[in-house]
Amino acid sequence: MTRIGVVIFPGSNGDADALHAIELAGAEPVPLWHESATLDGVAAVILPGGFAYGDYLRAGVIARFSPVMRAVAAFAAGGGFVLGICNGFQVLAEAGLVPGALLRNRALRFLGRDVLIVPERLDTPFTRAITGRGPLRIPIAHGEGCYFADEATLDGLERDGQVLFRYADQDGGRAAAGDERSNPNGSLRAIAGVLNPAGNVAGLMPHPERAAESVLGNDAGLVIICSLVEAAAEREMAAGPALVGTTG
Amino acid sequence: MTAVASAPELAPLHRRLGLTDLELAAIEAKLGRSPNDLELAIFSVMWSEHCSYKSSRPLLRTLPTGGADVVAGPGENAGVISIGDGLAVAFKIESHNHPSAVEPYQGAATGVGGILRDIFTMGARPIAVLDALRFGDPADARTRHLLRGVVAGVGGYGNCVGVPTVGGELVFDPSYAGNPLVNVMAIGLLPAGRLTLAQAPGPGNLAILFGSTTGRDGIGGASVLASATFADDDPSKRPTVQVGDPFAEKLLIEACLELIEAGLVEGLQDLGAGGISCATSETADRAGTGILVDLDAIPCREPGMAPFEVMISESQERMLAIVRPEREPAVRAICAHWNLPVATIGRVTADGDITIVGGGLNANGRPNPDSVELARIPAAALTSAAIVHDRPSTPPSRRRAAPAPGVPLERNDLLPERGMDPGAILLGLIGSPNLASRRFVFEQYDSTVQVNTVVGPGHGAAVLRVKGTSKALVASTDGNQAIGAIDPWLGAALSVAEATRNVSITGARPLGVTNCLNYADPTRPEAFWQLKEGVRGLADACRALDVPVTGGNVSLYNESPAGPIAPTPEIGVVGLLDDIAQLVGPEFVADGDALILVGETTPGLAGSVYAELAGVAPEDGPPGIDLAREAAVQRFVREAIGRGLVASAQDVSGGGLAVALAEGAIWGDRGAQVRLLINGTPAVDLFGESPSRLVLTTRPGDAPVLLLLAAEQGLPASEIGTVGGDRLVIELGGRGAIGDAEGRGAQVSDALEVTIADLRHAWDYGLQRALGEDPPAHPGDGVEPPDSARGTG
C-alpha cells in the first residue's frame, strides 16, 4: 500500500485529520515527527494545518527550521510530491518551497467557513482525479491566508501554470476583486493554491482533508487527497523499489 | 506580600485577603492555632467562593446526580457518561466572567484553556467547545469592545489548540452591561478504561508538576476577582487575570493523553483556580493522603517570588501528576518529547496534611536538616471540610419591581390587532440582536477541525459523529435570564427544558446536564434566594426529564455598579444519537411536506423576545411550564424520529412559533403556507414563547401516523400547513375559522406574508447591524437581497 507521510510539528492540529483522510483515500498514513531527519521512505508528504510552534512571530516561520524540513526540501528537490495545507502552506512559503507569502486576512479576523474553489489545472499530482471544472466546496480555517506576491511574480505564476486553485463565486467563476464573501481572506488574483515551478510541491489554504466524508455532509475534498495518493503510487511504481530510501 | 501591599494598611491581613472575621475564627479552630501569613493566603484562595462553593454547596447537594451510565459525577473535574462501544463522553461547563470583564481576550482565552484541561485531565481528548456569551446593549461601545475581545479570545485559544467551537449562545441583556458572562463548555471522548481521577493515592508517590512554569500572573484570581463584586472596570485587577498560551496547552494535551495511555500516572489534576495549593489539597483529600511540597523545586518564571505567590499563582497550562517513583523517568521522557518543563515538587504522605517546606527534600523525600516548614494545613480543611455558609434568603418584597429590563411600560402587546403588520414584527424579531444569525461571530471560530462536525454552529444543537461507530453526540447550551429575572425557578426549569429539547429534536437522547450557575452576591438575601430558586428549578426539571447533573460550576458576585445580573443558569446538555443516519435537522426539507404543531400555546409574553421589541403589559407574566408535559413532548419527538416519521423538527422558543417557522424556511430555503387558529391573541400565538411545543414537518402520507402517535401520548397536535413556495404565509383564523382569505370572516385578525429572501436578509445581517459592523461589501455575496433591493445593481 502506498505510504503517505504527515509531518507533525509541535502545534500542528490538522495532523490527525490528514492521516485520517489518507486512510479514506486508500493509502497508509505515516506520522513523521518534526525532529525526524528522514521521511521514513514515504511516497508523498503532507504538511498539515495548525499552529506549528505556536505560530509565534509569524505563521510557519519557525517550523521551516525544523530538522524534518531539511528532509522535506531534499525530497521535493528530488521530485517528491509535497502538499502543504493551511499552516503547511505557510510553512512551505516561509521555506521558499512555493512562491509568495500568506498575509493576515483582509478583515483582520480568523475565518472558519466553507468556500468555493476551482482548479486551474487538472494535470497535476494534486488535481488529477478531479473530473470537471465545477467549484469544490471546501472549508477554510485561518487567520493568515491572504495570498500575496508582487505583480511580476503573479504574472509569472499565471504564465507558467503555477496557479493551482482560485476562490470562486456561486457560479463557479473566479471571485471578483473585492468579493469578500467568495475570497474571504483577500488573496491576490483570488489564488487559493499554488505550485512550485516544477509542479511537484503545492500549497493550499482550504482544507480538503476536512471535506472527505459524506457523513460530514461534504466529501468534495477527498478527490484532492486521492489525486496525491494516485500520483504518489504511480511515481513509486515507475521508480521501482530503488526509490524507497533514496529520497528521504 | 506584594499583592496585598496596596490595600489599606489598617485592615488586618485576613480581611485584605477577602476572609471574614468569622472565617478567620473557623480557620483557627481547624488548625488549633493562628495561621501564619502563607497559610492565611492559601486559606483565602481555597475558601473563596470560587474554590469552596461555600454558599452553594448545600444547595448543590439537592441535585439529582445518579444514572446507570454515569461514570463520574460532580466533584470530579468533569462529568463522564458511558456511551457504549467501550467509549465515554466527558463534559463540563465553566465560567470566566470576571476575568473577561477586566481583560476580555485573555479572560475568554484562559476560560477555554481551563475547561479543556478539566476534560483531558480525565483522560479524554477534547473534541468540542461551546461558548455561551452574554453582554449588555450591543449599541454600547463597551459591549462592542468586550464582545470583540471575548470572541477573539475564544477563537485565539480554541482555534490554536485544534478543538472545534461548534456551538453556544450569544445573548444581549441590559443586566450584563457591567458584568458580561463568558461560560465555556467542553466535551471530550475517552475509552472508558482510560478514565483518570484527580487523586493522590499511595504515600511515597511523587508529585510531579509539568507544563508551563509558575509566574506572577493570576495571583488571587479566585479570591480577589471571582469572588467579589466589581467596584468598576478596575485596571488594578488586571494582574489577577491569567495569560493563556494555547501552544503550551496543545503540547500539554498530547503529553497528558500519552502519559495516561501509557499507564504512568496514579492521578492527574490540572492547575486552575488556587494553583498548586488547590491541586495538591484536592488530590490529597480525595485519596485521604497528604502532600509534602518542596517549594524550592517548583520552576518559577522569575526570581524572587514569595512563597505565597508560588503557592497561589494561577499561571496557566500546568498539570500535577501523581506518579510511582519507579515511573518518574518515563514521565520525564514524555514531557521532554513534548518540550514541557517538568519537576518533582513533592511526595505523597500518609499524614493528611499539605506541608510546604523551604530548603529542599533529600533523596528519601524527607526535608533536609536545615529545611524550614513554611506551612502545614490538613488537606481536608482546605477542601471537603472547608467552611460552608448557611446564607439567609428572602424572596424580593415585590416579585416584579419593574417589567423585564429595558421593556417599555405602555400596554402594547396587541400590536397586530392594532393594525401593525405581523410580518413587519416577524422581520424585526428575526433580525433582532438576540435572534439574528450569529454567523459574524462563529465564523471567527474553527468549527471543523478534528473532522467530527456534522452540524456546526448556527442551526440549533451541534452534532458530532463518533469515529469508528454509527453514533453521534449532540450538544446544546441554553440559559433563560429574561424569565429568570421574573421567576428564577421558572428561568432555570425553562433553561433545562430548552437545552434538553434542543437535543431531543435531533432524535438524540439527553445523557446528562452540566450547569453554570451565574448569580449575584450571595450575601444579599434576595440574590441568594434567586440562587436557591434557580437550583430548585434545575433539580425539579432534571428529575422530571430524567437527566442527571454530572457537574458544573457556580459563579457568584456577578454585579457591577449598574446592578446585579439577571439570574442566569446556563445549562449544557450532551445527548447520544445511536444511529447518525436518523439525524433530523430543523430546516424544511421538501415542498409538500405537512407542518405539524405539537403542544399547547399558553398565554404570557413577559420575558419573550417579542416583549423586548414591542413591550408587554406590566401585569403580564411569563408562560409557565408543565414539566411532565415537557418530558412527554421530548419522548414523543425522539420516538417519532426513531420511527422515521419526521422530516424536520424545530422547537418553539425565542420569538415564538412565527420565528420557528421562519428559521425552518430560511435554513431550508423554502417557504410554507400556514393556517393558524388564534386562541389567545395574535401576539401570543405568533410570538409567545410558551414551552413544550414543536414544529415538525413530515411527508404528507405520514402526517396521520404522527398525529396518532401524539394523541397516544396525550399530546395536542394539529396539522397547520404545508411546506413550499418562496414565502412564509401565515393566515390567522379566529376560533374554528380556518379557510381562505375571503371566508375567514370577522374574527380574522390579519395574515402574515413575508418572502424567504426578506427573512434571510433580516436574519443574516441583524447582528452586524446591531454591533455597528460594516454592512457586507457585496449585496450579491451568496445571500439574496430583499425584494426592495432587487434590480438596483
Short mmCIF file of C-alpha atoms in Angstrom, two decimals, chain B residues 43 55 66 74 77 195 242 315 402 438 455 569 615 675 677 762 782 788 792:
data_model
loop_
_atom_site.label_atom_id
_atom_site.label_comp_id
_atom_site.label_asym_id
_atom_site.label_seq_id
_atom_site.Cartn_x
_atom_site.Cartn_y
_atom_site.Cartn_z
CA PHE B 43 -6.94 29.58 53.01
CA SER B 55 -22.55 29.39 49.72
CA GLY B 66 -27.19 9.40 39.58
CA PRO B 74 -19.95 16.14 40.43
CA ASN B 77 -13.03 17.67 37.05
CA LEU B 195 -10.69 7.33 32.98
CA GLN B 242 -4.14 34.86 33.86
CA SER B 315 -0.30 30.54 35.81
CA ALA B 402 -40.28 46.51 37.17
CA ARG B 438 -24.55 34.56 14.83
CA VAL B 455 -23.71 20.16 12.36
CA PRO B 569 -28.43 29.29 34.93
CA GLY B 615 -43.18 45.66 25.16
CA ARG B 675 -53.28 28.44 8.76
CA LEU B 677 -56.03 29.17 14.82
CA ALA B 762 -33.00 40.41 8.13
CA GLY B 782 -24.31 34.39 -1.76
CA SER B 788 -36.93 46.06 -2.41
CA THR B 792 -30.57 48.06 -8.27
#
